[in-house]
PDB file of C-alpha atoms in Angstrom:
ATOM      1  CA  UNK A   1      -7.701  34.533  42.457  1.00 65.00           C
ATOM      2  CA  UNK A   2      -7.669  36.259  39.092  1.00 69.00           C
ATOM      3  CA  UNK A   3      -4.338  34.668  38.297  1.00 72.00           C
ATOM      4  CA  UNK A   4      -5.671  31.188  38.999  1.00 78.00           C
ATOM      5  CA  UNK A   5      -8.606  31.828  36.698  1.00 75.00           C
ATOM      6  CA  UNK A   6      -6.353  33.025  33.901  1.00 75.00           C
ATOM      7  CA  UNK A   7      -4.089  29.987  34.317  1.00 78.00           C
ATOM      8  CA  UNK A   8      -7.065  27.647  34.144  1.00 81.00           C
ATOM      9  CA  UNK A   9      -8.316  29.384  31.015  1.00 79.00           C
ATOM     10  CA  UNK A  10      -4.872  29.193  29.421  1.00 80.00           C
ATOM     11  CA  UNK A  11      -4.484  25.543  30.360  1.00 81.00           C
ATOM     12  CA  UNK A  12      -7.858  24.660  28.844  1.00 80.00           C
ATOM     13  CA  UNK A  13      -7.059  26.629  25.699  1.00 79.00           C
ATOM     14  CA  UNK A  14      -3.764  24.731  25.364  1.00 80.00           C
ATOM     15  CA  UNK A  15      -5.564  21.417  25.680  1.00 81.00           C
ATOM     16  CA  UNK A  16      -8.153  22.288  23.092  1.00 82.00           C
ATOM     17  CA  UNK A  17      -5.927  24.124  20.628  1.00 81.00           C
ATOM     18  CA  UNK A  18      -2.976  21.760  20.739  1.00 79.00           C
ATOM     19  CA  UNK A  19      -3.203  18.620  18.634  1.00 77.00           C
ATOM     20  CA  UNK A  20      -0.335  16.524  19.893  1.00 76.00           C
ATOM     21  CA  UNK A  21      -0.800  12.770  20.176  1.00 76.00           C
ATOM     22  CA  UNK A  22       1.000   9.796  21.628  1.00 73.00           C
ATOM     23  CA  UNK A  23       3.375   7.572  19.680  1.00 69.00           C
ATOM     24  CA  UNK A  24       1.472   4.507  20.826  1.00 67.00           C
ATOM     25  CA  UNK A  25      -1.573   5.822  19.005  1.00 62.00           C
ATOM     26  CA  UNK A  26       0.377   5.892  15.777  1.00 61.00           C
ATOM     27  CA  UNK A  27       1.866   2.464  16.306  1.00 64.00           C
ATOM     28  CA  UNK A  28      -1.516   0.938  17.138  1.00 62.00           C
ATOM     29  CA  UNK A  29      -2.618   1.581  13.572  1.00 55.00           C
ATOM     30  CA  UNK A  30      -5.224   4.253  14.289  1.00 49.00           C
ATOM     31  CA  UNK A  31      -3.515   6.731  11.999  1.00 45.00           C
ATOM     32  CA  UNK A  32      -5.252   7.859   8.882  1.00 47.00           C
ATOM     33  CA  UNK A  33      -4.133   6.152   5.697  1.00 47.00           C
ATOM     34  CA  UNK A  34      -3.973   7.793   2.337  1.00 47.00           C
ATOM     35  CA  UNK A  35      -4.844   4.786   0.236  1.00 51.00           C
ATOM     36  CA  UNK A  36      -7.958   2.683   0.646  1.00 55.00           C
ATOM     37  CA  UNK A  37      -6.251  -0.634   0.026  1.00 58.00           C
ATOM     38  CA  UNK A  38      -8.309  -2.516   2.641  1.00 63.00           C
ATOM     39  CA  UNK A  39     -11.635  -0.938   1.759  1.00 66.00           C
ATOM     40  CA  UNK A  40     -14.347  -3.582   1.216  1.00 70.00           C
ATOM     41  CA  UNK A  41     -17.081  -2.705  -1.212  1.00 68.00           C
ATOM     42  CA  UNK A  42     -20.299  -4.563  -0.544  1.00 71.00           C
ATOM     43  CA  UNK A  43     -21.735  -6.087  -3.702  1.00 75.00           C
ATOM     44  CA  UNK A  44     -25.378  -5.263  -4.400  1.00 77.00           C
ATOM     45  CA  UNK A  45     -27.859  -8.187  -4.421  1.00 78.00           C
ATOM     46  CA  UNK A  46     -28.623  -9.912  -7.734  1.00 83.00           C
ATOM     47  CA  UNK A  47     -31.554  -8.341  -9.585  1.00 81.00           C
ATOM     48  CA  UNK A  48     -33.291  -9.414 -12.810  1.00 80.00           C
ATOM     49  CA  UNK A  49     -32.400  -6.904 -15.543  1.00 78.00           C
ATOM     50  CA  UNK A  50     -35.271  -4.691 -16.755  1.00 78.00           C
ATOM     51  CA  UNK A  51     -35.215  -5.983 -20.382  1.00 78.00           C
ATOM     52  CA  UNK A  52     -34.850  -9.638 -19.444  1.00 78.00           C
ATOM     53  CA  UNK A  53     -38.257 -10.593 -20.969  1.00 77.00           C
ATOM     54  CA  UNK A  54     -37.311  -9.118 -24.335  1.00 79.00           C
ATOM     55  CA  UNK A  55     -34.307 -11.378 -24.777  1.00 77.00           C
ATOM     56  CA  UNK A  56     -34.663 -14.261 -27.354  1.00 78.00           C
ATOM     57  CA  UNK A  57     -35.165 -17.793 -26.039  1.00 75.00           C
ATOM     58  CA  UNK A  58     -32.267 -20.220 -26.385  1.00 73.00           C
ATOM     59  CA  UNK A  59     -32.687 -22.710 -29.332  1.00 68.00           C
ATOM     60  CA  UNK A  60     -32.181 -25.997 -27.491  1.00 61.00           C
ATOM     61  CA  UNK A  61     -34.689 -28.030 -29.569  1.00 54.00           C
ATOM     62  CA  UNK A  62     -32.895 -27.255 -32.828  1.00 54.00           C
ATOM     63  CA  UNK A  63     -29.589 -28.280 -31.402  1.00 55.00           C
ATOM     64  CA  UNK A  64     -30.928 -31.656 -30.312  1.00 54.00           C
ATOM     65  CA  UNK A  65     -32.280 -32.608 -33.793  1.00 53.00           C
ATOM     66  CA  UNK A  66     -30.429 -30.889 -36.608  1.00 54.00           C
ATOM     67  CA  UNK A  67     -32.508 -30.442 -39.779  1.00 54.00           C
ATOM     68  CA  UNK A  68     -29.556 -30.918 -42.136  1.00 54.00           C
ATOM     69  CA  UNK A  69     -29.032 -34.512 -41.083  1.00 54.00           C
ATOM     70  CA  UNK A  70     -25.621 -33.689 -39.699  1.00 57.00           C
ATOM     71  CA  UNK A  71     -24.022 -35.392 -36.761  1.00 60.00           C
ATOM     72  CA  UNK A  72     -25.587 -34.733 -33.399  1.00 67.00           C
ATOM     73  CA  UNK A  73     -22.754 -34.455 -30.945  1.00 70.00           C
ATOM     74  CA  UNK A  74     -24.845 -35.223 -27.881  1.00 68.00           C
ATOM     75  CA  UNK A  75     -26.161 -38.479 -29.375  1.00 69.00           C
ATOM     76  CA  UNK A  76     -22.732 -39.562 -30.544  1.00 70.00           C
ATOM     77  CA  UNK A  77     -21.292 -39.004 -27.100  1.00 70.00           C
ATOM     78  CA  UNK A  78     -24.120 -40.852 -25.360  1.00 66.00           C
ATOM     79  CA  UNK A  79     -24.002 -43.721 -27.868  1.00 65.00           C
ATOM     80  CA  UNK A  80     -20.280 -44.076 -27.710  1.00 59.00           C
ATOM     81  CA  UNK A  81     -20.416 -44.057 -23.941  1.00 58.00           C
ATOM     82  CA  UNK A  82     -23.158 -46.734 -23.955  1.00 59.00           C
ATOM     83  CA  UNK A  83     -21.252 -48.861 -26.515  1.00 58.00           C
ATOM     84  CA  UNK A  84     -18.084 -48.592 -24.518  1.00 59.00           C
ATOM     85  CA  UNK A  85     -19.859 -49.663 -21.357  1.00 59.00           C
ATOM     86  CA  UNK A  86     -21.408 -52.689 -23.142  1.00 62.00           C
ATOM     87  CA  UNK A  87     -18.078 -53.722 -24.600  1.00 59.00           C
ATOM     88  CA  UNK A  88     -16.451 -53.480 -21.216  1.00 62.00           C
ATOM     89  CA  UNK A  89     -19.125 -55.686 -19.681  1.00 61.00           C
ATOM     90  CA  UNK A  90     -18.780 -58.277 -22.477  1.00 61.00           C
ATOM     91  CA  UNK A  91     -15.041 -58.255 -22.187  1.00 60.00           C
ATOM     92  CA  UNK A  92     -15.286 -58.894 -18.508  1.00 60.00           C
ATOM     93  CA  UNK A  93     -17.727 -61.799 -18.985  1.00 61.00           C
ATOM     94  CA  UNK A  94     -16.080 -63.462 -21.997  1.00 68.00           C
ATOM     95  CA  UNK A  95     -12.452 -62.694 -21.313  1.00 74.00           C
ATOM     96  CA  UNK A  96     -11.611 -66.339 -20.621  1.00 76.00           C
ATOM     97  CA  UNK A  97     -13.557 -67.604 -23.615  1.00 80.00           C
ATOM     98  CA  UNK A  98     -11.982 -65.095 -25.934  1.00 80.00           C
ATOM     99  CA  UNK A  99      -8.518 -65.906 -24.739  1.00 81.00           C
ATOM    100  CA  UNK A 100      -9.138 -69.587 -25.449  1.00 83.00           C
ATOM    101  CA  UNK A 101     -10.570 -68.830 -28.916  1.00 84.00           C
ATOM    102  CA  UNK A 102      -7.576 -66.672 -29.767  1.00 83.00           C
ATOM    103  CA  UNK A 103      -5.176 -69.434 -28.755  1.00 81.00           C
ATOM    104  CA  UNK A 104      -7.103 -71.936 -30.905  1.00 82.00           C
ATOM    105  CA  UNK A 105      -6.999 -69.565 -33.895  1.00 79.00           C
ATOM    106  CA  UNK A 106      -3.257 -69.132 -33.516  1.00 76.00           C
ATOM    107  CA  UNK A 107      -2.771 -72.865 -33.501  1.00 69.00           C
ATOM    108  CA  UNK A 108      -4.874 -73.175 -36.650  1.00 64.00           C
ATOM    109  CA  UNK A 109      -2.711 -70.597 -38.378  1.00 63.00           C
ATOM    110  CA  UNK A 110       0.457 -72.449 -37.404  1.00 61.00           C
ATOM    111  CA  UNK A 111      -0.943 -75.852 -38.488  1.00 58.00           C
ATOM    112  CA  UNK A 112      -2.518 -75.407 -41.927  1.00 57.00           C
ATOM    113  CA  UNK A 113      -5.580 -77.479 -42.807  1.00 60.00           C
ATOM    114  CA  UNK A 114      -4.224 -79.966 -45.394  1.00 59.00           C
ATOM    115  CA  UNK A 115      -7.611 -81.353 -46.346  1.00 63.00           C
ATOM    116  CA  UNK A 116      -8.922 -78.061 -47.771  1.00 63.00           C
ATOM    117  CA  UNK A 117      -5.586 -77.065 -49.437  1.00 67.00           C
ATOM    118  CA  UNK A 118      -4.823 -77.920 -53.147  1.00 73.00           C
ATOM    119  CA  UNK A 119      -2.932 -81.189 -53.967  1.00 78.00           C
ATOM    120  CA  UNK A 120       0.214 -79.516 -55.333  1.00 77.00           C
ATOM    121  CA  UNK A 121       0.654 -77.502 -52.162  1.00 79.00           C
ATOM    122  CA  UNK A 122       0.023 -80.633 -50.074  1.00 80.00           C
ATOM    123  CA  UNK A 123       2.717 -82.541 -52.003  1.00 83.00           C
ATOM    124  CA  UNK A 124       5.259 -79.772 -51.494  1.00 83.00           C
ATOM    125  CA  UNK A 125       4.506 -79.610 -47.769  1.00 83.00           C
ATOM    126  CA  UNK A 126       4.829 -83.404 -47.487  1.00 84.00           C
ATOM    127  CA  UNK A 127       8.183 -83.272 -49.333  1.00 85.00           C
ATOM    128  CA  UNK A 128       9.441 -80.557 -46.972  1.00 86.00           C
ATOM    129  CA  UNK A 129       8.341 -82.537 -43.939  1.00 87.00           C
ATOM    130  CA  UNK A 130       9.997 -85.719 -45.321  1.00 87.00           C
ATOM    131  CA  UNK A 131      13.261 -83.898 -45.997  1.00 87.00           C
ATOM    132  CA  UNK A 132      13.234 -82.301 -42.524  1.00 87.00           C
ATOM    133  CA  UNK A 133      12.736 -85.730 -40.911  1.00 87.00           C
ATOM    134  CA  UNK A 134      15.622 -87.187 -42.966  1.00 86.00           C
ATOM    135  CA  UNK A 135      17.905 -84.331 -41.962  1.00 85.00           C
ATOM    136  CA  UNK A 136      17.047 -84.869 -38.304  1.00 85.00           C
ATOM    137  CA  UNK A 137      17.821 -88.627 -38.599  1.00 83.00           C
ATOM    138  CA  UNK A 138      21.151 -87.964 -40.380  1.00 84.00           C
ATOM    139  CA  UNK A 139      22.121 -85.392 -37.779  1.00 82.00           C
ATOM    140  CA  UNK A 140      21.281 -87.878 -34.990  1.00 77.00           C
ATOM    141  CA  UNK A 141      23.377 -90.586 -36.611  1.00 70.00           C
TER     142      UNK A 141
ATOM    143  CA  UNK B   1      -5.388  56.202  18.264  1.00 49.00           C
ATOM    144  CA  UNK B   2      -6.969  54.668  15.217  1.00 59.00           C
ATOM    145  CA  UNK B   3      -3.611  54.625  13.420  1.00 61.00           C
ATOM    146  CA  UNK B   4      -2.028  52.738  16.309  1.00 61.00           C
ATOM    147  CA  UNK B   5      -4.883  50.272  16.342  1.00 72.00           C
ATOM    148  CA  UNK B   6      -4.583  49.712  12.583  1.00 77.00           C
ATOM    149  CA  UNK B   7      -0.824  49.223  12.892  1.00 80.00           C
ATOM    150  CA  UNK B   8      -1.351  46.724  15.647  1.00 81.00           C
ATOM    151  CA  UNK B   9      -4.037  45.016  13.639  1.00 83.00           C
ATOM    152  CA  UNK B  10      -1.794  44.625  10.579  1.00 88.00           C
ATOM    153  CA  UNK B  11       1.132  43.482  12.692  1.00 89.00           C
ATOM    154  CA  UNK B  12      -1.018  40.883  14.432  1.00 89.00           C
ATOM    155  CA  UNK B  13      -2.449  39.782  11.107  1.00 91.00           C
ATOM    156  CA  UNK B  14       1.080  39.411   9.732  1.00 94.00           C
ATOM    157  CA  UNK B  15       2.108  37.258  12.718  1.00 93.00           C
ATOM    158  CA  UNK B  16      -0.958  35.085  12.298  1.00 93.00           C
ATOM    159  CA  UNK B  17      -0.307  34.681   8.558  1.00 95.00           C
ATOM    160  CA  UNK B  18       3.373  33.834   9.037  1.00 95.00           C
ATOM    161  CA  UNK B  19       2.567  31.188  11.645  1.00 94.00           C
ATOM    162  CA  UNK B  20      -0.269  29.770   9.547  1.00 94.00           C
ATOM    163  CA  UNK B  21       1.778  29.625   6.301  1.00 95.00           C
ATOM    164  CA  UNK B  22       4.815  28.121   8.020  1.00 94.00           C
ATOM    165  CA  UNK B  23       2.644  25.479   9.645  1.00 93.00           C
ATOM    166  CA  UNK B  24       0.911  24.679   6.372  1.00 93.00           C
ATOM    167  CA  UNK B  25       4.215  24.442   4.476  1.00 94.00           C
ATOM    168  CA  UNK B  26       5.611  21.875   6.917  1.00 93.00           C
ATOM    169  CA  UNK B  27       2.404  19.854   6.879  1.00 91.00           C
ATOM    170  CA  UNK B  28       2.245  19.885   3.084  1.00 92.00           C
ATOM    171  CA  UNK B  29       5.858  18.702   2.920  1.00 90.00           C
ATOM    172  CA  UNK B  30       5.086  15.767   5.191  1.00 88.00           C
ATOM    173  CA  UNK B  31       1.912  14.942   3.293  1.00 87.00           C
ATOM    174  CA  UNK B  32       3.879  14.949   0.038  1.00 87.00           C
ATOM    175  CA  UNK B  33       6.255  12.428   1.554  1.00 83.00           C
ATOM    176  CA  UNK B  34       3.298  10.161   2.268  1.00 79.00           C
ATOM    177  CA  UNK B  35       2.432  10.203  -1.443  1.00 77.00           C
ATOM    178  CA  UNK B  36       5.866   8.740  -2.191  1.00 72.00           C
ATOM    179  CA  UNK B  37       5.955   6.316   0.733  1.00 70.00           C
ATOM    180  CA  UNK B  38       3.046   4.633   2.467  1.00 67.00           C
ATOM    181  CA  UNK B  39       4.178   5.782   5.930  1.00 68.00           C
ATOM    182  CA  UNK B  40       6.465   8.555   7.111  1.00 68.00           C
ATOM    183  CA  UNK B  41       9.086   7.480   9.629  1.00 73.00           C
ATOM    184  CA  UNK B  42      12.263   9.463   8.993  1.00 74.00           C
ATOM    185  CA  UNK B  43      15.292   9.454  11.244  1.00 77.00           C
ATOM    186  CA  UNK B  44      16.851  12.924  11.552  1.00 75.00           C
ATOM    187  CA  UNK B  45      18.903  12.907  14.758  1.00 77.00           C
ATOM    188  CA  UNK B  46      19.177  10.464  17.688  1.00 81.00           C
ATOM    189  CA  UNK B  47      16.616  12.645  19.480  1.00 84.00           C
ATOM    190  CA  UNK B  48      14.321  13.650  16.645  1.00 85.00           C
ATOM    191  CA  UNK B  49      12.269  11.664  14.150  1.00 83.00           C
ATOM    192  CA  UNK B  50       9.582  12.577  11.664  1.00 85.00           C
ATOM    193  CA  UNK B  51       6.733  10.193  12.346  1.00 85.00           C
ATOM    194  CA  UNK B  52       3.311  10.984  10.912  1.00 86.00           C
ATOM    195  CA  UNK B  53       0.251  10.444  13.102  1.00 85.00           C
ATOM    196  CA  UNK B  54      -3.278  11.672  12.474  1.00 87.00           C
ATOM    197  CA  UNK B  55      -4.986  13.082  15.559  1.00 84.00           C
ATOM    198  CA  UNK B  56      -8.764  13.361  15.578  1.00 82.00           C
ATOM    199  CA  UNK B  57      -8.996  14.536  19.164  1.00 80.00           C
ATOM    200  CA  UNK B  58      -7.444  17.310  21.236  1.00 79.00           C
ATOM    201  CA  UNK B  59      -4.101  17.581  23.039  1.00 77.00           C
ATOM    202  CA  UNK B  60      -2.337  14.363  24.109  1.00 73.00           C
ATOM    203  CA  UNK B  61      -4.653  12.349  21.875  1.00 71.00           C
ATOM    204  CA  UNK B  62      -7.601  12.926  24.193  1.00 74.00           C
ATOM    205  CA  UNK B  63     -11.162  12.549  22.876  1.00 72.00           C
ATOM    206  CA  UNK B  64      -9.916  10.967  19.666  1.00 69.00           C
ATOM    207  CA  UNK B  65     -12.944   8.945  18.646  1.00 70.00           C
ATOM    208  CA  UNK B  66     -14.546   7.987  15.381  1.00 70.00           C
ATOM    209  CA  UNK B  67     -17.910   9.460  16.343  1.00 74.00           C
ATOM    210  CA  UNK B  68     -18.632  12.504  14.217  1.00 79.00           C
ATOM    211  CA  UNK B  69     -20.773  14.218  16.900  1.00 84.00           C
ATOM    212  CA  UNK B  70     -17.852  14.458  19.337  1.00 84.00           C
ATOM    213  CA  UNK B  71     -15.494  15.500  16.550  1.00 85.00           C
ATOM    214  CA  UNK B  72     -17.823  18.278  15.358  1.00 87.00           C
ATOM    215  CA  UNK B  73     -18.397  19.481  18.924  1.00 88.00           C
ATOM    216  CA  UNK B  74     -14.649  19.751  19.542  1.00 87.00           C
ATOM    217  CA  UNK B  75     -14.190  21.587  16.244  1.00 88.00           C
ATOM    218  CA  UNK B  76     -16.957  23.995  17.195  1.00 90.00           C
ATOM    219  CA  UNK B  77     -15.366  24.652  20.637  1.00 89.00           C
ATOM    220  CA  UNK B  78     -11.967  25.270  19.008  1.00 89.00           C
ATOM    221  CA  UNK B  79     -13.551  27.696  16.573  1.00 91.00           C
ATOM    222  CA  UNK B  80     -15.239  29.531  19.455  1.00 91.00           C
ATOM    223  CA  UNK B  81     -11.936  29.765  21.402  1.00 90.00           C
ATOM    224  CA  UNK B  82     -10.179  31.173  18.336  1.00 90.00           C
ATOM    225  CA  UNK B  83     -12.856  33.866  17.987  1.00 92.00           C
ATOM    226  CA  UNK B  84     -12.419  34.777  21.685  1.00 90.00           C
ATOM    227  CA  UNK B  85      -8.611  34.971  21.239  1.00 89.00           C
ATOM    228  CA  UNK B  86      -8.984  37.216  18.186  1.00 89.00           C
ATOM    229  CA  UNK B  87     -11.358  39.448  20.137  1.00 88.00           C
ATOM    230  CA  UNK B  88      -8.898  39.651  23.075  1.00 87.00           C
ATOM    231  CA  UNK B  89      -6.075  40.400  20.641  1.00 86.00           C
ATOM    232  CA  UNK B  90      -8.082  43.225  19.081  1.00 83.00           C
ATOM    233  CA  UNK B  91      -8.897  44.749  22.495  1.00 83.00           C
ATOM    234  CA  UNK B  92      -5.433  44.364  24.041  1.00 79.00           C
ATOM    235  CA  UNK B  93      -2.745  46.995  23.460  1.00 76.00           C
ATOM    236  CA  UNK B  94       0.038  45.436  25.522  1.00 81.00           C
ATOM    237  CA  UNK B  95       2.717  42.920  24.538  1.00 85.00           C
ATOM    238  CA  UNK B  96       0.217  40.137  25.194  1.00 86.00           C
ATOM    239  CA  UNK B  97      -1.450  40.695  21.821  1.00 89.00           C
ATOM    240  CA  UNK B  98       1.576  39.314  19.987  1.00 90.00           C
ATOM    241  CA  UNK B  99       1.453  36.115  22.013  1.00 91.00           C
ATOM    242  CA  UNK B 100      -2.265  35.899  21.405  1.00 90.00           C
ATOM    243  CA  UNK B 101      -1.503  36.275  17.676  1.00 92.00           C
ATOM    244  CA  UNK B 102       0.921  33.340  17.896  1.00 92.00           C
ATOM    245  CA  UNK B 103      -1.750  31.218  19.561  1.00 91.00           C
ATOM    246  CA  UNK B 104      -4.369  32.290  17.015  1.00 92.00           C
ATOM    247  CA  UNK B 105      -2.076  31.469  14.061  1.00 92.00           C
ATOM    248  CA  UNK B 106      -1.301  28.011  15.365  1.00 92.00           C
ATOM    249  CA  UNK B 107      -4.895  27.304  16.310  1.00 92.00           C
ATOM    250  CA  UNK B 108      -6.097  28.359  12.854  1.00 93.00           C
ATOM    251  CA  UNK B 109      -3.545  25.987  11.297  1.00 92.00           C
ATOM    252  CA  UNK B 110      -4.906  23.048  13.285  1.00 91.00           C
ATOM    253  CA  UNK B 111      -8.512  24.095  12.669  1.00 92.00           C
ATOM    254  CA  UNK B 112      -7.847  24.143   8.903  1.00 93.00           C
ATOM    255  CA  UNK B 113      -6.619  20.530   9.052  1.00 91.00           C
ATOM    256  CA  UNK B 114      -9.577  19.468  11.159  1.00 90.00           C
ATOM    257  CA  UNK B 115     -11.958  20.881   8.553  1.00 91.00           C
ATOM    258  CA  UNK B 116     -10.084  19.758   5.404  1.00 91.00           C
ATOM    259  CA  UNK B 117      -8.561  16.380   6.432  1.00 88.00           C
ATOM    260  CA  UNK B 118     -10.921  15.580   9.348  1.00 87.00           C
ATOM    261  CA  UNK B 119      -7.776  15.067  11.473  1.00 87.00           C
ATOM    262  CA  UNK B 120      -4.603  16.951  12.426  1.00 89.00           C
ATOM    263  CA  UNK B 121      -1.273  15.600  11.175  1.00 89.00           C
ATOM    264  CA  UNK B 122       1.393  15.378  13.900  1.00 88.00           C
ATOM    265  CA  UNK B 123       4.891  14.483  12.814  1.00 88.00           C
ATOM    266  CA  UNK B 124       7.600  15.847  15.181  1.00 88.00           C
ATOM    267  CA  UNK B 125       8.688  13.005  17.431  1.00 86.00           C
ATOM    268  CA  UNK B 126      11.139  14.095  20.147  1.00 85.00           C
ATOM    269  CA  UNK B 127      12.575  11.226  22.126  1.00 83.00           C
ATOM    270  CA  UNK B 128      15.439  10.144  24.327  1.00 83.00           C
ATOM    271  CA  UNK B 129      16.283   6.502  23.641  1.00 76.00           C
ATOM    272  CA  UNK B 130      12.915   4.762  24.145  1.00 77.00           C
ATOM    273  CA  UNK B 131      11.155   7.585  25.986  1.00 81.00           C
ATOM    274  CA  UNK B 132       9.013   9.497  23.472  1.00 80.00           C
ATOM    275  CA  UNK B 133       7.422  12.860  24.073  1.00 84.00           C
ATOM    276  CA  UNK B 134       4.010  13.476  22.510  1.00 86.00           C
ATOM    277  CA  UNK B 135       4.165  13.775  18.729  1.00 87.00           C
ATOM    278  CA  UNK B 136       3.302  17.328  17.719  1.00 89.00           C
ATOM    279  CA  UNK B 137       3.394  19.773  14.794  1.00 90.00           C
ATOM    280  CA  UNK B 138       4.605  23.332  14.129  1.00 92.00           C
ATOM    281  CA  UNK B 139       1.242  24.864  15.075  1.00 92.00           C
ATOM    282  CA  UNK B 140       1.472  23.193  18.488  1.00 90.00           C
ATOM    283  CA  UNK B 141       4.920  24.771  18.992  1.00 92.00           C
ATOM    284  CA  UNK B 142       3.568  28.272  18.397  1.00 92.00           C
ATOM    285  CA  UNK B 143       0.510  27.701  20.591  1.00 91.00           C
ATOM    286  CA  UNK B 144       2.677  26.413  23.431  1.00 90.00           C
ATOM    287  CA  UNK B 145       5.149  29.280  23.092  1.00 92.00           C
ATOM    288  CA  UNK B 146       2.292  31.787  23.068  1.00 91.00           C
ATOM    289  CA  UNK B 147       0.637  30.321  26.172  1.00 90.00           C
ATOM    290  CA  UNK B 148       3.965  29.994  27.994  1.00 90.00           C
ATOM    291  CA  UNK B 149       4.788  33.649  27.265  1.00 90.00           C
ATOM    292  CA  UNK B 150       1.307  34.735  28.398  1.00 88.00           C
ATOM    293  CA  UNK B 151       1.834  32.935  31.717  1.00 87.00           C
ATOM    294  CA  UNK B 152       5.210  34.617  32.131  1.00 88.00           C
ATOM    295  CA  UNK B 153       3.697  38.003  31.362  1.00 87.00           C
ATOM    296  CA  UNK B 154       0.943  37.330  33.862  1.00 83.00           C
ATOM    297  CA  UNK B 155       3.445  36.320  36.515  1.00 83.00           C
ATOM    298  CA  UNK B 156       6.161  38.949  35.989  1.00 84.00           C
ATOM    299  CA  UNK B 157       4.838  41.944  34.054  1.00 76.00           C
ATOM    300  CA  UNK B 158       1.401  42.246  35.647  1.00 70.00           C
ATOM    301  CA  UNK B 159       2.689  41.607  39.178  1.00 70.00           C
ATOM    302  CA  UNK B 160       5.147  44.520  38.783  1.00 73.00           C
ATOM    303  CA  UNK B 161       2.319  46.795  37.642  1.00 72.00           C
ATOM    304  CA  UNK B 162       0.259  45.773  40.660  1.00 70.00           C
ATOM    305  CA  UNK B 163       3.187  46.495  42.970  1.00 72.00           C
ATOM    306  CA  UNK B 164       3.624  49.965  41.487  1.00 71.00           C
ATOM    307  CA  UNK B 165      -0.082  50.683  41.913  1.00 67.00           C
TER     308      UNK B 165
END
């Protein structure tokens, strides 16, 4: 009976003093890791800083209307954008008209107004036209 | 009588220290390897690997949980058992005291890891093909040898004494 007791005591001491573990435990990822590469630090909630009231106010009014009379970038951008939009609208509406006007202007440039031109220039043009017509007739014959 | 006791005491202390230092040296070597590589898995022979596992529980990976209450309770029990073994070693004058010293040395090695690292590093992986034995450390070897020898002494040596009586 004494022997059994001693064996039980020895068996229990082996279980408690030994520190062997299964391979599966190691493969399952329960082993302790040296580095904390997957550690997630929780960020603290946003808090107003203690000296927030002492900070100077941003100078937005001065930026909008410069005292030196310099160019205001915001206005230029808004104006340019508004002008561009107006131009686009006009172009869309009058595209046909403009195209016709341009064609008319081109024709006017090609055919000079002989009434408003000086007499010497008119004579020279008439001579050139007469000579060209003669050449055409001679070439036909 | 006192001289004999002191001699025994120093001899037992020496055994405990040798076991403890040897165990610590092997563990420190393995832990240094982990500083170089993220995981230790070294092939030595077809039957032996070095594979580092951290055990928070007791033998065979039992009671390995993340709850600190269970962990502290186990550590306290182990500490109590070690004190009992040291007391038995001090009282015993037979050959058994040397085996008790082996057990005490190994147990102290594991207790040190439990306190410092909060887990015991096991790294000796004996296996035959795909059949792996439990991964253990040097301290476990000495504890097992000590307990095995104590059982043998109980079976052979003490039974002979009883027969003579």
